[in-house]
Amino acid sequence: MNRIKTKVLTLAAGLTLTVTAVQAQAPIITESWSWSIGSTSAGMSASVDNHNTVTSATFKVSTNADLSGAMVNTQNVSAASNGIHFHWQVNSLRPATKYHWQASVTNAKGSAVGKVYSFTTGAAAAPTAGTGSFVNVTPTSVRDTIHFDPKGST
């Protein structure tokens, strides 16, 4: 929560003036999750209590548990009274590979770094045969032509 400071000033003639100020605080990551994990893509999301201040949100994803060599996505998120969610759909991942990821947020009062989570991308689709034909068939030889898709669709 935001810190609230109140000061009471006594004025002439017995009047008092109460001044209340709210100090911004560093953001807090309240929740993180992965979604739509495929063979070459995955989504990551985080919820943040940003204390009604503009916040910079960053995702890192890497095959290394210490996040070295990470792909990085940074986005600015605006102030919100009930917290915010931010998301990143990352593509160009390798099939059947374990990835580690982490969210972090920063505002003028500080930063918060979330836990490191992991997911494993799905296996690549097996190549499939498409159309084919035999050509130049003779009593002693045959030449065949087969078309296939190495990505798994015909």
XYZ file of N, CA and C in Angstrom:
462
model
N 0.826 -1.184 0.000
C 0.000 0.000 0.000
C 0.868 1.243 0.000
N 0.279 2.337 -0.391
C 0.958 3.619 -0.337
C 1.059 4.081 1.102
N 2.143 4.769 1.391
C 2.298 5.348 2.722
C 1.528 6.661 2.764
N 0.821 6.866 3.842
C 0.037 8.095 4.011
C 0.642 8.878 5.162
N 0.945 10.127 4.906
C 1.467 11.006 5.948
C 0.450 12.107 6.193
N 0.163 12.343 7.448
C -0.783 13.388 7.819
C -0.089 14.363 8.754
N -0.309 15.629 8.524
C 0.257 16.678 9.377
C -0.871 17.622 9.744
N -0.993 17.913 11.001
C -2.011 18.841 11.484
C -1.315 20.139 11.862
N -1.764 21.227 11.269
C -1.215 22.552 11.557
C -2.251 23.366 12.322
N -1.796 24.035 13.370
C -2.700 24.905 14.124
C -2.522 26.329 13.614
N -3.609 26.914 13.183
C -3.596 28.272 12.649
C -4.113 29.240 13.709
N -4.033 30.492 13.383
C -4.546 31.524 14.299
C -6.039 31.337 14.518
N -6.539 31.855 15.563
C -7.966 31.847 15.912
C -8.494 30.436 16.127
N -7.614 29.495 16.549
C -8.064 28.158 16.896
C -8.407 27.264 15.707
N -8.091 27.667 14.505
C -8.348 26.844 13.318
C -7.213 25.855 13.120
N -7.564 24.687 12.642
C -6.531 23.698 12.314
C -6.649 23.321 10.844
N -5.533 22.985 10.273
C -5.476 22.547 8.880
C -4.823 21.182 8.875
N -5.502 20.209 8.312
C -4.948 18.866 8.215
C -4.522 18.625 6.777
N -3.264 18.278 6.590
C -2.715 18.012 5.262
C -2.356 16.533 5.207
N -2.861 15.850 4.189
C -2.574 14.434 4.005
C -1.863 14.252 2.669
N -0.754 13.561 2.688
C 0.009 13.299 1.464
C 0.208 11.799 1.325
N 0.136 11.323 0.105
C 0.351 9.917 -0.184
C 1.689 9.788 -0.902
N 2.575 8.963 -0.366
C 3.866 8.738 -0.981
C 3.800 7.489 -1.843
N 4.330 7.600 -3.058
C 4.380 6.436 -3.942
C 5.369 5.422 -3.392
N 5.152 4.157 -3.731
C 6.027 3.083 -3.298
C 6.483 2.284 -4.503
N 7.468 1.463 -4.282
C 7.952 0.568 -5.334
C 6.853 -0.426 -5.706
N 6.825 -0.862 -6.958
C 5.811 -1.835 -7.378
C 6.074 -3.214 -6.769
N 5.037 -4.056 -6.798
C 5.119 -5.421 -6.277
C 4.549 -6.364 -7.326
N 5.289 -7.422 -7.652
C 4.760 -8.462 -8.546
C 3.928 -9.394 -7.689
N 2.638 -9.494 -7.999
C 1.743 -10.298 -7.172
C 1.496 -11.692 -7.722
N 1.730 -11.901 -9.027
C 1.450 -13.204 -9.632
C 2.120 -13.264 -10.999
N 2.594 -14.449 -11.405
C 3.156 -14.668 -12.741
C 2.702 -16.023 -13.244
N 2.520 -16.163 -14.567
C 2.093 -17.438 -15.136
C 2.480 -17.520 -16.608
N 2.604 -18.774 -17.104
C 2.870 -19.059 -18.522
C 1.581 -19.522 -19.163
N 1.471 -19.348 -20.493
C 0.262 -19.758 -21.210
C 0.596 -20.028 -22.671
N -0.261 -20.746 -23.349
C -0.144 -21.054 -24.779
C 1.258 -21.516 -25.149
N 1.731 -22.537 -24.464
C 3.069 -23.045 -24.747
C 2.974 -24.012 -25.922
N 3.635 -23.665 -27.013
C 3.664 -24.505 -28.209
C 5.068 -25.031 -28.445
N 5.337 -25.503 -29.656
C 6.670 -26.021 -29.943
C 7.678 -24.909 -30.208
N 7.214 -23.732 -30.653
C 8.140 -22.634 -30.942
C 7.705 -21.296 -30.327
N 6.706 -21.311 -29.470
C 6.247 -20.051 -28.867
C 5.649 -20.315 -27.490
N 5.591 -19.236 -26.701
C 4.975 -19.321 -25.373
C 4.611 -17.912 -24.923
N 3.611 -17.823 -24.068
C 3.208 -16.540 -23.505
C 3.543 -16.495 -22.028
N 3.863 -15.307 -21.558
C 4.151 -15.081 -20.147
C 3.357 -13.866 -19.692
N 2.871 -13.898 -18.471
C 2.096 -12.785 -17.918
C 2.483 -12.567 -16.463
N 2.260 -11.342 -16.005
C 2.491 -11.026 -14.600
C 1.468 -9.994 -14.157
N 1.084 -10.058 -12.900
C 0.224 -9.052 -12.282
C 1.089 -8.209 -11.361
N 0.816 -6.900 -11.377
C 1.642 -5.977 -10.612
C 0.762 -4.997 -9.856
N 1.090 -4.779 -8.596
C 0.511 -3.661 -7.860
C 1.523 -2.545 -8.014
N 1.209 -1.595 -8.882
C 2.185 -0.548 -9.189
C 1.919 0.739 -8.412
N 1.049 0.697 -7.444
C 0.787 1.829 -6.551
C 0.454 3.106 -7.317
N -0.354 2.952 -8.367
C -0.854 4.092 -9.142
C 0.248 4.941 -9.769
N 1.332 4.317 -10.143
C 2.407 5.050 -10.799
C 2.758 4.379 -12.120
N 3.320 5.143 -13.024
C 3.764 4.580 -14.291
C 4.919 3.631 -14.007
N 4.897 2.499 -14.654
C 5.843 1.427 -14.362
C 6.455 0.898 -15.653
N 7.705 0.506 -15.597
C 8.373 -0.198 -16.682
C 8.367 -1.677 -16.321
N 7.893 -2.514 -17.234
C 7.791 -3.948 -16.979
C 8.685 -4.699 -17.962
N 9.414 -5.685 -17.469
C 10.357 -6.428 -18.304
C 10.181 -7.925 -18.106
N 10.253 -8.668 -19.218
C 10.334 -10.129 -19.181
C 11.703 -10.523 -19.708
N 12.279 -11.560 -19.114
C 13.494 -12.185 -19.631
C 13.192 -13.662 -19.814
N 13.658 -14.253 -20.916
C 13.496 -15.690 -21.142
C 14.795 -16.236 -21.728
N 15.232 -17.384 -21.182
C 16.516 -17.957 -21.564
C 16.488 -19.467 -21.385
N 17.366 -20.148 -22.080
C 17.542 -21.582 -21.845
C 18.438 -21.824 -20.631
N 19.038 -20.769 -20.108
C 19.912 -20.882 -18.936
C 19.152 -20.510 -17.663
N 19.293 -21.320 -16.631
C 18.571 -21.091 -15.379
C 18.940 -19.761 -14.731
N 20.154 -19.263 -14.980
C 20.554 -17.969 -14.416
C 20.146 -16.804 -15.323
N 19.397 -17.097 -16.390
C 18.866 -16.134 -17.355
C 19.955 -15.434 -18.177
N 21.172 -15.966 -18.162
C 22.205 -15.380 -19.011
C 21.827 -15.607 -20.475
N 22.195 -14.650 -21.310
C 21.865 -14.728 -22.736
C 20.385 -14.592 -23.020
N 19.633 -13.982 -22.116
C 18.170 -13.922 -22.228
C 17.695 -13.029 -23.368
N 16.556 -13.405 -23.943
C 15.793 -12.494 -24.786
C 15.038 -11.594 -23.822
N 14.942 -10.300 -24.136
C 14.351 -9.342 -23.207
C 13.246 -8.561 -23.902
N 12.140 -8.365 -23.193
C 11.031 -7.546 -23.673
C 10.692 -6.554 -22.567
N 10.809 -5.247 -22.873
C 10.478 -4.204 -21.905
C 9.314 -3.384 -22.438
N 8.372 -3.081 -21.585
C 7.194 -2.303 -21.975
C 6.836 -1.330 -20.863
N 6.298 -0.190 -21.254
C 5.826 0.789 -20.269
C 4.355 0.548 -20.018
N 3.981 0.519 -18.772
C 2.582 0.332 -18.398
C 2.154 1.525 -17.564
N 0.952 1.980 -17.781
C 0.493 3.201 -17.130
C -0.075 2.927 -15.740
N -0.327 3.998 -15.044
C -0.877 3.911 -13.695
C -2.266 3.290 -13.724
N -2.559 2.505 -12.724
C -3.881 1.883 -12.600
C -4.209 1.752 -11.123
N -5.446 1.968 -10.782
C -5.813 1.945 -9.369
C -5.897 0.537 -8.800
N -6.179 -0.465 -9.624
C -6.338 -1.827 -9.120
C -5.243 -2.759 -9.591
N -4.067 -2.220 -9.909
C -2.990 -3.065 -10.405
C -3.124 -3.280 -11.902
N -2.134 -3.920 -12.464
C -2.095 -4.131 -13.906
C -1.610 -5.532 -14.226
N -1.837 -5.951 -15.454
C -1.288 -7.195 -15.997
C -0.450 -6.805 -17.197
N 0.671 -7.457 -17.374
C 1.417 -7.273 -18.605
C 1.790 -8.637 -19.160
N 1.962 -8.702 -20.488
C 2.072 -9.980 -21.196
C 3.140 -9.892 -22.274
N 3.706 -11.062 -22.621
C 4.629 -11.154 -23.749
C 4.442 -12.514 -24.399
N 4.157 -12.519 -25.677
C 4.098 -13.737 -26.481
C 5.416 -13.799 -27.244
N 6.287 -14.714 -26.870
C 7.599 -14.833 -27.513
C 7.552 -15.960 -28.540
N 8.119 -15.687 -29.703
C 8.172 -16.662 -30.794
C 9.632 -17.019 -31.068
N 9.860 -17.874 -32.026
C 11.219 -18.287 -32.429
C 11.925 -19.101 -31.343
N 11.171 -19.828 -30.545
C 11.768 -20.719 -29.563
C 12.105 -22.053 -30.217
N 12.976 -22.817 -29.600
C 13.338 -24.141 -30.115
C 12.369 -25.186 -29.556
N 11.957 -26.140 -30.392
C 11.073 -27.202 -29.912
C 11.750 -28.069 -28.846
N 10.933 -28.647 -27.968
C 11.369 -29.594 -26.938
C 12.547 -29.045 -26.116
N 12.441 -27.782 -25.713
C 13.525 -27.115 -24.983
C 12.965 -26.490 -23.707
N 13.711 -26.640 -22.621
C 13.305 -26.027 -21.360
C 13.775 -24.575 -21.339
N 12.858 -23.671 -21.019
C 13.150 -22.241 -20.916
C 12.867 -21.764 -19.498
N 13.634 -20.785 -19.064
C 13.456 -20.153 -17.766
C 13.081 -18.703 -18.024
N 12.186 -18.161 -17.191
C 11.761 -16.774 -17.417
C 11.479 -16.073 -16.105
N 11.506 -14.739 -16.192
C 11.311 -13.920 -14.999
C 10.727 -12.569 -15.411
N 9.849 -12.049 -14.578
C 9.288 -10.712 -14.773
C 9.910 -9.772 -13.745
N 10.088 -8.523 -14.129
C 10.539 -7.497 -13.188
C 9.822 -6.194 -13.529
N 9.672 -5.331 -12.542
C 8.983 -4.049 -12.730
C 9.745 -2.956 -11.994
N 9.636 -1.732 -12.511
C 10.328 -0.589 -11.928
C 9.440 0.635 -12.009
N 9.426 1.441 -10.962
C 8.828 2.779 -11.032
C 9.797 3.749 -10.366
N 9.399 4.982 -10.210
C 10.297 6.004 -9.661
C 10.763 5.688 -8.246
N 10.043 4.842 -7.519
C 10.382 4.541 -6.132
C 11.148 3.238 -5.941
N 11.320 2.460 -6.987
C 12.071 1.222 -6.809
C 11.710 0.155 -7.816
N 12.196 -1.045 -7.554
C 12.010 -2.183 -8.463
C 11.581 -3.415 -7.697
N 11.004 -4.344 -8.423
C 10.670 -5.662 -7.879
C 11.036 -6.694 -8.937
N 11.628 -7.797 -8.505
C 12.019 -8.876 -9.402
C 11.266 -10.120 -8.968
N 10.567 -10.743 -9.922
C 9.785 -11.935 -9.619
C 10.645 -13.192 -9.547
N 10.016 -14.280 -9.164
C 10.686 -15.577 -9.128
C 10.999 -16.028 -10.552
N 11.951 -16.932 -10.682
C 12.263 -17.534 -11.975
C 11.359 -18.754 -12.134
N 10.632 -18.795 -13.255
C 9.753 -19.904 -13.594
C 10.308 -20.609 -14.816
N 9.775 -21.773 -15.144
C 10.231 -22.466 -16.347
C 9.055 -23.141 -17.055
N 9.260 -23.398 -18.322
C 8.333 -24.168 -19.146
C 9.156 -24.905 -20.188
N 8.576 -25.934 -20.765
C 9.237 -26.685 -21.836
C 8.360 -26.633 -23.065
N 8.959 -26.227 -24.176
C 8.215 -26.169 -25.429
C 7.903 -27.584 -25.907
N 6.853 -27.708 -26.707
C 6.443 -28.999 -27.237
C 7.400 -29.501 -28.310
N 7.269 -30.769 -28.612
C 8.097 -31.378 -29.647
C 7.698 -30.836 -31.018
N 8.663 -30.818 -31.911
C 8.371 -30.417 -33.286
C 7.517 -31.496 -33.947
N 6.670 -31.088 -34.850
C 5.843 -32.045 -35.581
C 6.733 -32.896 -36.490
N 6.412 -34.159 -36.601
C 7.175 -35.055 -37.467
C 6.924 -34.704 -38.927
N 7.936 -34.877 -39.773
C 7.716 -34.622 -41.204
C 6.658 -35.573 -41.743
N 5.901 -35.117 -42.686
C 4.872 -35.952 -43.287
C 5.052 -35.995 -44.795
N 4.731 -37.132 -45.357
C 4.811 -37.280 -46.818
C 3.597 -36.624 -47.440
N 3.817 -36.038 -48.559
C 2.719 -35.404 -49.282
C 2.396 -36.219 -50.513
N 2.497 -35.601 -51.655
C 2.177 -36.268 -52.908
C 3.431 -36.866 -53.516
N 3.279 -37.801 -54.358
C 4.411 -38.420 -55.041
C 3.954 -39.087 -56.319
N 4.927 -39.427 -57.128
C 4.598 -40.120 -58.378
C 5.824 -40.876 -58.856
N 5.589 -41.879 -59.654
C 6.670 -42.612 -60.286
C 6.761 -42.135 -61.722
N 7.979 -41.851 -62.156
C 8.184 -41.402 -63.536
C 9.318 -42.212 -64.151
N 9.339 -42.220 -65.453
C 10.382 -42.949 -66.192
C 10.489 -44.402 -65.745
N 9.382 -45.086 -65.720
C 9.364 -46.489 -65.333
C 9.800 -47.320 -66.534
N 10.848 -48.122 -66.348
C 11.320 -49.043 -67.387
C 11.433 -50.413 -66.758
N 11.657 -51.454 -67.542
C 11.791 -52.798 -66.951
C 12.958 -52.908 -65.969
N 13.946 -51.986 -66.035
C 15.104 -52.129 -65.155
C 15.290 -50.965 -64.178
N 14.471 -49.904 -64.267
C 14.659 -48.785 -63.339
C 13.353 -48.017 -63.134
N 13.334 -47.246 -62.086
C 12.192 -46.376 -61.806
C 12.722 -45.143 -61.073
N 12.193 -44.025 -61.399
C 12.537 -42.804 -60.674
C 11.260 -42.319 -59.999
N 11.371 -42.027 -58.717
C 10.179 -41.554 -58.017
C 10.398 -40.115 -57.557
N 9.313 -39.411 -57.414
C 9.317 -38.042 -56.924
C 8.358 -37.973 -55.748
N 8.881 -37.583 -54.583
C 8.037 -37.459 -53.389
C 8.255 -36.078 -52.812
N 7.176 -35.416 -52.497
C 7.222 -34.118 -51.866
C 6.840 -34.281 -50.397
N 7.626 -33.723 -49.511
C 7.282 -33.799 -48.096
C 7.541 -32.458 -47.444
N 6.877 -32.276 -46.318
C 7.024 -31.057 -45.543
C 7.750 -31.382 -44.252
N 8.993 -30.886 -44.086
C 9.740 -31.222 -42.861
C 9.165 -30.593 -41.612
N 8.215 -29.657 -41.761
C 7.604 -29.024 -40.594
C 6.374 -29.760 -40.104
N 5.976 -30.813 -40.805
C 4.915 -31.648 -40.296
C 3.554 -31.439 -40.897
N 3.399 -30.567 -41.883
C 2.086 -30.428 -42.528
C 2.235 -30.720 -44.005
N 1.192 -31.272 -44.606
C 1.273 -31.616 -46.031
C 0.743 -30.514 -46.888
